[in-house]
């Protein structure tokens, strides 16, 4: 779903119109709520990806990754895992005893905040409905008693969705235990 589709879904659940003027008047507030929910879900989902960086003089610069890295999980070249440690700067990894060249970096990342109508949340699509529930709950939580009861229902739906979300969902269920002594 795009940001515009998420905003439209939230406005429909709030009983508001979805014309251009209404959408524009609610855009900033609902976008902020959706981005807050995406950050919250990121802690639960722990999304990860693998990108390629160039190793130069035994150093990788992680700020060159396309997403903001939260934690570097592995470095590989082909089928070989490479050892690494953090250098003097927080955006640099030292990779000892390895020739320069391309290295695959597997890392957990923070999705980019949604800003324009065509932005798509950088979390799995099956999570997008939870973003709407959270935004609607946040908006209704600021109302009267009846609205607060509706907000509670939205947050319960959001939390129920969050409970079934597991980090690593969709990955292979095969694990190898490696013991190195």
Protein backbone atom coordinates (compact mmCIF):
# COMPACT_ATOMS: atom_id res chain seq x y z
CA UNK A 1 0.00 0.00 0.00
CA UNK A 2 1.17 3.52 -0.70
CA UNK A 3 1.02 6.31 1.85
CA UNK A 4 -2.01 7.75 0.09
CA UNK A 5 -3.82 4.39 0.34
CA UNK A 6 -2.93 4.14 4.05
CA UNK A 7 -4.20 7.67 4.69
CA UNK A 8 -7.40 6.97 2.76
CA UNK A 9 -7.98 3.76 4.76
CA UNK A 10 -7.49 5.59 8.04
CA UNK A 11 -9.84 8.41 7.01
CA UNK A 12 -12.51 5.91 6.01
CA UNK A 13 -12.28 4.18 9.40
CA UNK A 14 -12.50 7.56 11.11
CA UNK A 15 -15.68 8.34 9.17
CA UNK A 16 -14.10 11.27 7.34
CA UNK A 17 -14.23 12.10 3.67
CA UNK A 18 -11.43 11.11 1.33
CA UNK A 19 -11.54 14.12 -1.00
CA UNK A 20 -8.33 16.03 -1.73
CA UNK A 21 -9.01 18.82 0.79
CA UNK A 22 -9.77 16.43 3.68
CA UNK A 23 -6.79 14.28 2.78
CA UNK A 24 -4.51 17.32 2.81
CA UNK A 25 -5.80 18.58 6.16
CA UNK A 26 -5.18 15.20 7.86
CA UNK A 27 -1.97 14.28 5.99
CA UNK A 28 0.67 15.48 8.48
CA UNK A 29 -0.96 14.09 11.61
CA UNK A 30 -1.87 10.67 10.18
CA UNK A 31 1.49 10.33 8.42
CA UNK A 32 3.23 10.95 11.75
CA UNK A 33 1.07 8.25 13.40
CA UNK A 34 1.77 5.79 10.57
CA UNK A 35 5.52 6.43 10.82
CA UNK A 36 5.36 5.90 14.61
CA UNK A 37 3.63 2.56 14.05
CA UNK A 38 6.22 1.56 11.47
CA UNK A 39 9.03 2.23 13.96
CA UNK A 40 7.19 0.20 16.61
CA UNK A 41 6.68 -2.72 14.21
CA UNK A 42 10.33 -2.58 13.18
CA UNK A 43 11.33 -3.46 16.74
CA UNK A 44 9.05 -6.49 16.54
CA UNK A 45 9.80 -7.63 12.98
CA UNK A 46 13.54 -6.92 12.93
CA UNK A 47 13.59 -6.53 9.15
CA UNK A 48 16.81 -7.48 7.45
CA UNK A 49 18.31 -7.30 4.03
CA UNK A 50 21.57 -8.03 2.22
CA UNK A 51 23.37 -5.43 0.12
CA UNK A 52 26.81 -5.20 -1.43
CA UNK A 53 29.53 -2.78 -0.31
CA UNK A 54 33.08 -2.32 -1.49
CA UNK A 55 35.84 -3.19 0.96
CA UNK A 56 38.67 -0.65 0.75
CA UNK A 57 41.85 -0.96 2.81
CA UNK A 58 40.14 -3.44 5.12
CA UNK A 59 37.30 -1.00 5.93
CA UNK A 60 33.59 -0.97 5.06
CA UNK A 61 31.58 2.24 5.41
CA UNK A 62 28.09 1.22 6.56
CA UNK A 63 26.60 4.66 5.94
CA UNK A 64 26.82 3.79 2.23
CA UNK A 65 24.15 1.11 2.69
CA UNK A 66 20.78 2.02 1.11
CA UNK A 67 18.98 1.78 4.49
CA UNK A 68 20.00 2.96 7.95
CA UNK A 69 21.72 -0.03 9.56
CA UNK A 70 20.70 -0.89 13.10
CA UNK A 71 22.92 -3.95 13.44
CA UNK A 72 25.33 -5.69 11.11
CA UNK A 73 24.61 -9.42 11.21
CA UNK A 74 27.07 -10.96 8.76
CA UNK A 75 29.64 -10.25 6.08
CA UNK A 76 30.12 -12.78 3.29
CA UNK A 77 32.07 -13.13 0.10
CA UNK A 78 30.69 -16.02 -1.89
CA UNK A 79 30.05 -18.82 0.63
CA UNK A 80 32.68 -17.62 3.10
CA UNK A 81 31.69 -15.67 6.21
CA UNK A 82 34.11 -12.91 7.08
CA UNK A 83 35.12 -11.78 10.57
CA UNK A 84 34.63 -8.10 11.39
CA UNK A 85 34.74 -5.61 14.20
CA UNK A 86 33.73 -1.99 14.58
CA UNK A 87 36.41 0.57 13.85
CA UNK A 88 36.97 3.95 15.45
CA UNK A 89 33.86 5.47 13.84
CA UNK A 90 30.40 4.00 14.27
CA UNK A 91 29.81 3.78 10.54
CA UNK A 92 32.97 1.79 9.79
CA UNK A 93 33.67 -1.92 10.02
CA UNK A 94 37.15 -3.35 10.02
CA UNK A 95 37.55 -6.62 8.15
CA UNK A 96 40.97 -8.12 8.92
CA UNK A 97 42.99 -10.31 6.56
CA UNK A 98 40.67 -9.97 3.56
CA UNK A 99 41.48 -8.62 0.10
CA UNK A 100 39.65 -5.50 -1.08
CA UNK A 101 36.58 -5.94 -3.26
CA UNK A 102 32.86 -6.45 -2.98
CA UNK A 103 31.37 -7.90 0.21
CA UNK A 104 27.76 -8.86 0.93
CA UNK A 105 26.50 -7.21 4.11
CA UNK A 106 23.48 -8.68 5.91
CA UNK A 107 22.00 -6.22 8.37
CA UNK A 108 18.92 -5.16 10.33
CA UNK A 109 17.65 -1.79 9.18
CA UNK A 110 15.32 1.04 10.06
CA UNK A 111 12.73 1.72 7.35
CA UNK A 112 12.68 5.22 5.89
CA UNK A 113 9.88 7.49 7.05
CA UNK A 114 6.96 7.92 4.67
CA UNK A 115 6.74 11.44 3.21
CA UNK A 116 5.01 11.56 -0.18
CA UNK A 117 1.87 9.86 -1.49
CA UNK A 118 3.75 7.26 -3.52
CA UNK A 119 5.99 6.07 -0.67
CA UNK A 120 5.49 2.43 0.31
CA UNK A 121 6.35 1.28 3.86
CA UNK A 122 9.59 -0.69 3.89
CA UNK A 123 8.06 -3.47 5.97
CA UNK A 124 6.24 -6.56 4.65
CA UNK A 125 2.90 -5.86 2.98
CA UNK A 126 1.00 -8.12 5.37
CA UNK A 127 1.78 -5.55 8.13
CA UNK A 128 0.25 -2.54 6.39
CA UNK A 129 -3.23 -3.03 7.89
CA UNK A 130 -1.76 -2.72 11.38
CA UNK A 131 -0.40 0.72 10.45
CA UNK A 132 -3.95 1.90 9.72
CA UNK A 133 -5.28 0.45 13.01
CA UNK A 134 -2.60 2.27 14.97
CA UNK A 135 -3.20 5.62 13.23
CA UNK A 136 -6.96 5.37 13.80
CA UNK A 137 -6.45 4.40 17.44
CA UNK A 138 -4.12 7.34 18.06
CA UNK A 139 -6.59 9.79 16.55
CA UNK A 140 -9.56 8.39 18.47
CA UNK A 141 -7.63 8.35 21.75
CA UNK A 142 -7.77 12.16 21.83
CA UNK A 143 -11.60 12.26 21.87
CA UNK A 144 -14.43 11.80 24.35
CA UNK A 145 -15.35 8.62 26.27
CA UNK A 146 -16.97 6.89 23.30
CA UNK A 147 -13.97 7.70 21.12
CA UNK A 148 -11.60 6.36 23.75
CA UNK A 149 -13.50 3.05 23.81
CA UNK A 150 -13.16 2.88 20.01
CA UNK A 151 -9.46 3.75 20.33
CA UNK A 152 -9.03 0.89 22.79
CA UNK A 153 -10.56 -1.49 20.23
CA UNK A 154 -8.19 -0.20 17.54
CA UNK A 155 -5.17 -0.64 19.81
CA UNK A 156 -6.30 -4.16 20.75
CA UNK A 157 -6.53 -5.00 17.05
CA UNK A 158 -3.09 -3.47 16.46
CA UNK A 159 -1.56 -5.38 19.38
CA UNK A 160 -3.21 -8.63 18.26
CA UNK A 161 -1.68 -8.13 14.82
CA UNK A 162 1.67 -7.34 16.42
CA UNK A 163 1.60 -10.51 18.55
CA UNK A 164 1.40 -12.76 15.49
CA UNK A 165 4.27 -10.93 13.80
CA UNK A 166 7.50 -12.72 14.34
CA UNK A 167 10.97 -11.67 13.46
CA UNK A 168 12.31 -13.76 10.59
CA UNK A 169 8.79 -14.66 9.33
CA UNK A 170 9.01 -15.93 5.79
CA UNK A 171 12.57 -17.17 6.11
CA UNK A 172 13.55 -20.79 5.76
CA UNK A 173 12.96 -22.93 8.82
CA UNK A 174 16.30 -24.70 8.49
CA UNK A 175 18.97 -23.90 11.02
CA UNK A 176 22.54 -25.05 11.43
CA UNK A 177 24.25 -25.02 14.79
CA UNK A 178 27.90 -24.16 14.39
CA UNK A 179 30.29 -24.78 17.21
CA UNK A 180 33.82 -23.45 16.93
CA UNK A 181 36.39 -24.36 19.53
